[in-house]
Amino acid sequence: MPSCGKYRTSLYSRILSFCTILSFLPATLATEWIQYPPDGYATMTHYTLPQGFIAACGCTPDSTDYPTAAMNQMAYGSSTSYGPTCGRCFNLTLLNAFIANPPFYPNVTNSIVVKVTDLCPLSKSGWCNATASAPNAAGHYLNFDLAWPSSSISNNFFPSDPSLYGASPDFGVWNISYQSVPCGSWEGWNHAAALGSVANLGYSACCPDNPTGSPNDTCPSYSDQAGIPPDTHTGFAVIAVIPHVLLLLTVSLTTYLL
């Protein structure tokens, strides 16, 4: 019969081995973030962002006085709070209305420079559901969800043809081109109150004036820092998913040690 001392040593070794396995779980189980080029093609949708609202990045309320957008979660780089895309600026150009029937290619070129201040949560369907391995329904890995209507964007920003589609149709989703641009091109650049993060949010805010991709001026991923899986659905990351993970690990540990 094995001695108690040998049993304790064996038990300790198993616990140590199991903890070693756990240390690799985030890298092993996490879905990879979307790595996108500085210029390319995407979809654009729009959503209502109240004036003065503090969105996911924690940018100042005055940023909403100027063109802003949310980016789809897996390209944004965090499943909640701030991510590496926070504060970045893009020039977005409308190409065609994706769902228009008959197809609609406007005879005007409408472009706008936006600052990313928010995330568009991952879902099983919709336009923000792209992952690193699968694009959205339009075949794109990026979706810019424009904060519109907005006092900073014309009501006629999205063109149409009333003779074909009736009065003021809302196509809802557009194919666009995007270009990464310095935030000096953003309309809010010369307004100090529109730049930076909300100070009293502390570490839950990160909204650089003009991120370049350098670690010195670009936000990290909040969810990576907190150990929250990238593909967690925003809104129940902490209260639902993590307890399930803890339960799974508790059962696994019990099974492993017996």
XYZ file of C-alpha atoms in Angstrom:
258
model
C 0.000 0.000 0.000
C 1.413 3.440 -0.871
C 2.350 5.658 2.029
C 0.489 8.889 2.865
C 3.623 10.830 2.029
C 3.774 9.384 -1.479
C 0.038 10.045 -1.946
C 0.440 13.711 -0.939
C 3.380 14.076 -3.322
C 1.352 12.527 -6.124
C -1.647 14.753 -5.334
C 0.555 17.854 -5.247
C 2.112 16.908 -8.580
C -1.315 16.511 -10.145
C -2.539 19.857 -8.847
C 0.624 21.546 -10.083
C 0.228 19.868 -13.476
C -3.439 20.882 -13.694
C -2.607 24.503 -12.819
C 0.015 24.474 -15.545
C -2.657 23.370 -18.025
C -4.963 26.151 -16.828
C -2.273 28.745 -17.457
C -2.507 27.958 -21.156
C -6.311 27.953 -21.411
C -6.842 31.594 -22.542
C -4.476 31.125 -25.480
C -5.831 27.690 -26.309
C -9.585 28.316 -26.014
C -9.812 31.924 -27.209
C -11.058 32.770 -30.671
C -8.493 34.932 -32.436
C -9.163 38.604 -33.041
C -9.604 39.733 -36.635
C -6.398 41.204 -38.030
C -7.364 43.702 -40.726
C -5.313 45.805 -43.168
C -5.191 49.613 -42.822
C -7.268 50.014 -45.996
C -9.915 47.765 -47.479
C -13.617 47.043 -47.787
C -16.288 46.664 -45.130
C -19.968 47.036 -44.427
C -21.558 50.039 -42.767
C -24.696 50.055 -40.658
C -25.955 52.772 -38.327
C -27.235 52.961 -34.770
C -28.515 55.582 -32.362
C -25.952 56.945 -29.910
C -27.412 59.567 -27.559
C -25.638 62.919 -27.490
C -23.150 62.968 -24.623
C -23.234 59.198 -24.130
C -20.051 57.520 -22.853
C -19.575 54.466 -25.070
C -17.389 51.368 -24.616
C -13.998 53.054 -25.079
C -14.761 55.656 -22.427
C -14.199 58.597 -24.787
C -15.368 62.001 -23.562
C -19.078 62.850 -23.914
C -18.153 65.707 -26.290
C -16.834 63.175 -28.810
C -20.465 62.509 -29.721
C -20.658 66.033 -31.177
C -18.563 64.732 -34.075
C -18.696 61.662 -36.347
C -18.088 58.429 -34.444
C -18.651 54.743 -35.081
C -18.617 51.367 -33.398
C -16.619 48.465 -34.836
C -17.597 44.793 -34.799
C -16.359 43.043 -31.679
C -13.852 40.610 -33.154
C -12.106 43.424 -35.058
C -12.506 45.914 -32.206
C -10.252 43.707 -30.125
C -12.196 43.298 -26.887
C -15.486 41.745 -25.867
C -16.216 44.607 -23.479
C -14.856 48.022 -22.482
C -11.814 49.281 -24.446
C -9.815 47.592 -27.197
C -6.956 48.340 -29.611
C -9.299 49.993 -32.127
C -10.464 52.644 -29.638
C -9.668 56.143 -30.849
C -8.604 55.095 -34.350
C -9.836 57.200 -37.255
C -11.030 55.980 -40.636
C -12.236 57.590 -43.821
C -15.358 55.705 -44.910
C -16.781 55.938 -48.448
C -20.190 54.609 -49.491
C -20.090 52.263 -52.501
C -23.498 50.648 -52.858
C -26.555 49.683 -50.831
C -26.085 45.993 -50.131
C -29.737 44.979 -49.766
C -31.288 47.356 -52.340
C -33.487 45.742 -54.972
C -32.850 46.657 -57.714
C -29.143 47.224 -56.889
C -28.315 50.830 -56.064
C -25.002 52.499 -56.878
C -25.241 56.198 -56.005
C -24.117 58.818 -58.511
C -22.555 60.834 -55.670
C -19.519 59.931 -53.559
C -20.196 60.395 -49.871
C -17.311 59.963 -47.463
C -16.832 60.722 -43.793
C -13.974 60.503 -41.288
C -15.033 58.803 -38.060
C -13.386 58.060 -34.745
C -14.074 54.617 -33.250
C -15.515 55.056 -29.755
C -17.694 51.985 -29.314
C -17.983 48.262 -30.040
C -20.732 46.494 -31.943
C -21.366 43.276 -29.975
C -20.811 39.875 -31.492
C -24.011 38.015 -32.367
C -24.962 34.809 -34.141
C -26.444 36.798 -37.009
C -26.405 40.406 -38.164
C -23.619 42.537 -39.561
C -21.250 42.457 -36.563
C -20.956 38.671 -36.468
C -17.704 38.266 -38.426
C -14.948 36.204 -36.823
C -11.362 35.555 -37.860
C -12.547 32.463 -39.714
C -15.836 33.696 -41.220
C -16.980 37.052 -42.683
C -20.429 38.603 -42.321
C -23.231 38.056 -44.843
C -21.715 40.601 -47.226
C -18.366 38.808 -47.229
C -16.556 41.395 -45.095
C -14.652 41.002 -41.844
C -15.223 44.602 -40.725
C -18.447 46.442 -40.004
C -18.550 50.101 -39.063
C -21.725 50.960 -37.154
C -22.082 54.691 -37.720
C -23.614 56.816 -34.958
C -26.401 58.352 -37.038
C -28.565 60.432 -37.028
C -26.045 62.892 -35.662
C -25.777 66.654 -35.464
C -22.384 66.317 -37.168
C -23.583 64.275 -40.162
C -25.993 65.397 -42.858
C -29.438 63.822 -42.843
C -28.813 63.144 -46.520
C -25.554 61.293 -45.978
C -27.123 58.041 -47.207
C -28.322 58.716 -50.779
C -31.238 57.077 -52.545
C -33.394 57.271 -55.651
C -37.032 58.067 -54.729
C -38.223 57.044 -58.185
C -37.036 53.474 -57.512
C -37.268 53.043 -53.752
C -39.847 55.561 -52.589
C -39.393 58.520 -50.276
C -36.405 58.403 -47.900
C -35.775 54.649 -47.742
C -33.319 53.388 -45.162
C -31.306 50.634 -46.817
C -29.732 49.802 -43.462
C -26.459 48.310 -44.707
C -23.929 49.538 -47.260
C -20.781 48.220 -48.846
C -18.019 50.738 -48.227
C -14.302 51.262 -48.609
C -12.254 52.329 -45.605
C -8.861 53.953 -45.158
C -7.005 54.405 -41.884
C -6.207 58.097 -41.472
C -4.522 60.266 -38.829
C -7.081 61.664 -36.425
C -6.011 65.154 -37.419
C -8.483 64.579 -40.264
C -11.359 64.023 -37.843
C -13.774 66.911 -37.378
C -13.374 66.831 -33.599
C -9.572 67.065 -33.666
C -9.400 70.805 -32.986
C -11.831 70.601 -30.070
C -9.956 69.597 -26.928
C -13.126 68.577 -25.070
C -13.819 65.929 -27.731
C -10.466 64.212 -27.237
C -9.233 61.735 -24.654
C -10.917 59.560 -22.055
C -13.315 60.271 -19.219
C -10.956 60.761 -16.286
C -13.161 59.400 -13.492
C -13.642 56.053 -15.269
C -10.025 55.207 -14.464
C -8.743 51.983 -15.987
C -12.088 51.184 -17.621
C -11.498 53.955 -20.167
C -8.964 54.202 -22.979
C -9.503 56.618 -25.843
C -6.211 57.898 -27.292
C -6.235 61.073 -29.373
C -4.380 59.587 -32.345
C -3.371 55.927 -31.904
C -0.719 54.676 -34.307
C -0.515 51.019 -33.287
C 2.436 51.594 -30.992
C 2.012 50.206 -27.444
C 2.749 53.731 -26.218
C -0.390 55.245 -27.764
C -2.730 52.327 -28.463
C -5.152 50.671 -26.048
C -4.660 47.082 -24.964
C -7.554 44.620 -25.005
C -9.561 44.911 -21.804
C -11.008 41.413 -22.168
C -7.557 39.900 -22.751
C -6.310 41.620 -19.612
C -9.298 40.397 -17.607
C -9.189 36.858 -19.011
C -12.565 37.185 -20.746
C -12.800 35.133 -23.968
C -12.826 37.273 -27.147
C -16.038 35.698 -28.442
C -17.973 36.371 -25.230
C -21.298 38.032 -25.955
C -21.241 41.513 -24.431
C -23.691 41.993 -21.589
C -23.198 38.670 -19.837
C -19.451 38.157 -19.913
C -18.941 38.410 -16.177
C -22.259 37.260 -14.704
C -22.902 34.230 -16.906
C -19.920 32.945 -18.850
C -17.260 33.076 -16.171
C -19.305 31.124 -13.561
C -19.874 28.425 -16.192
C -16.135 28.292 -16.868
C -15.433 28.048 -13.142
C -17.955 25.220 -12.807
C -16.346 23.386 -15.712
C -12.897 23.780 -14.203
C -14.107 22.623 -10.780
C -15.593 19.440 -12.268
C -12.467 18.926 -14.390
C -10.180 19.345 -11.403
C -12.216 16.871 -9.331
C -12.129 14.311 -12.158
C -8.429 14.871 -12.774
C -7.445 14.361 -9.129
C -9.481 11.189 -8.532
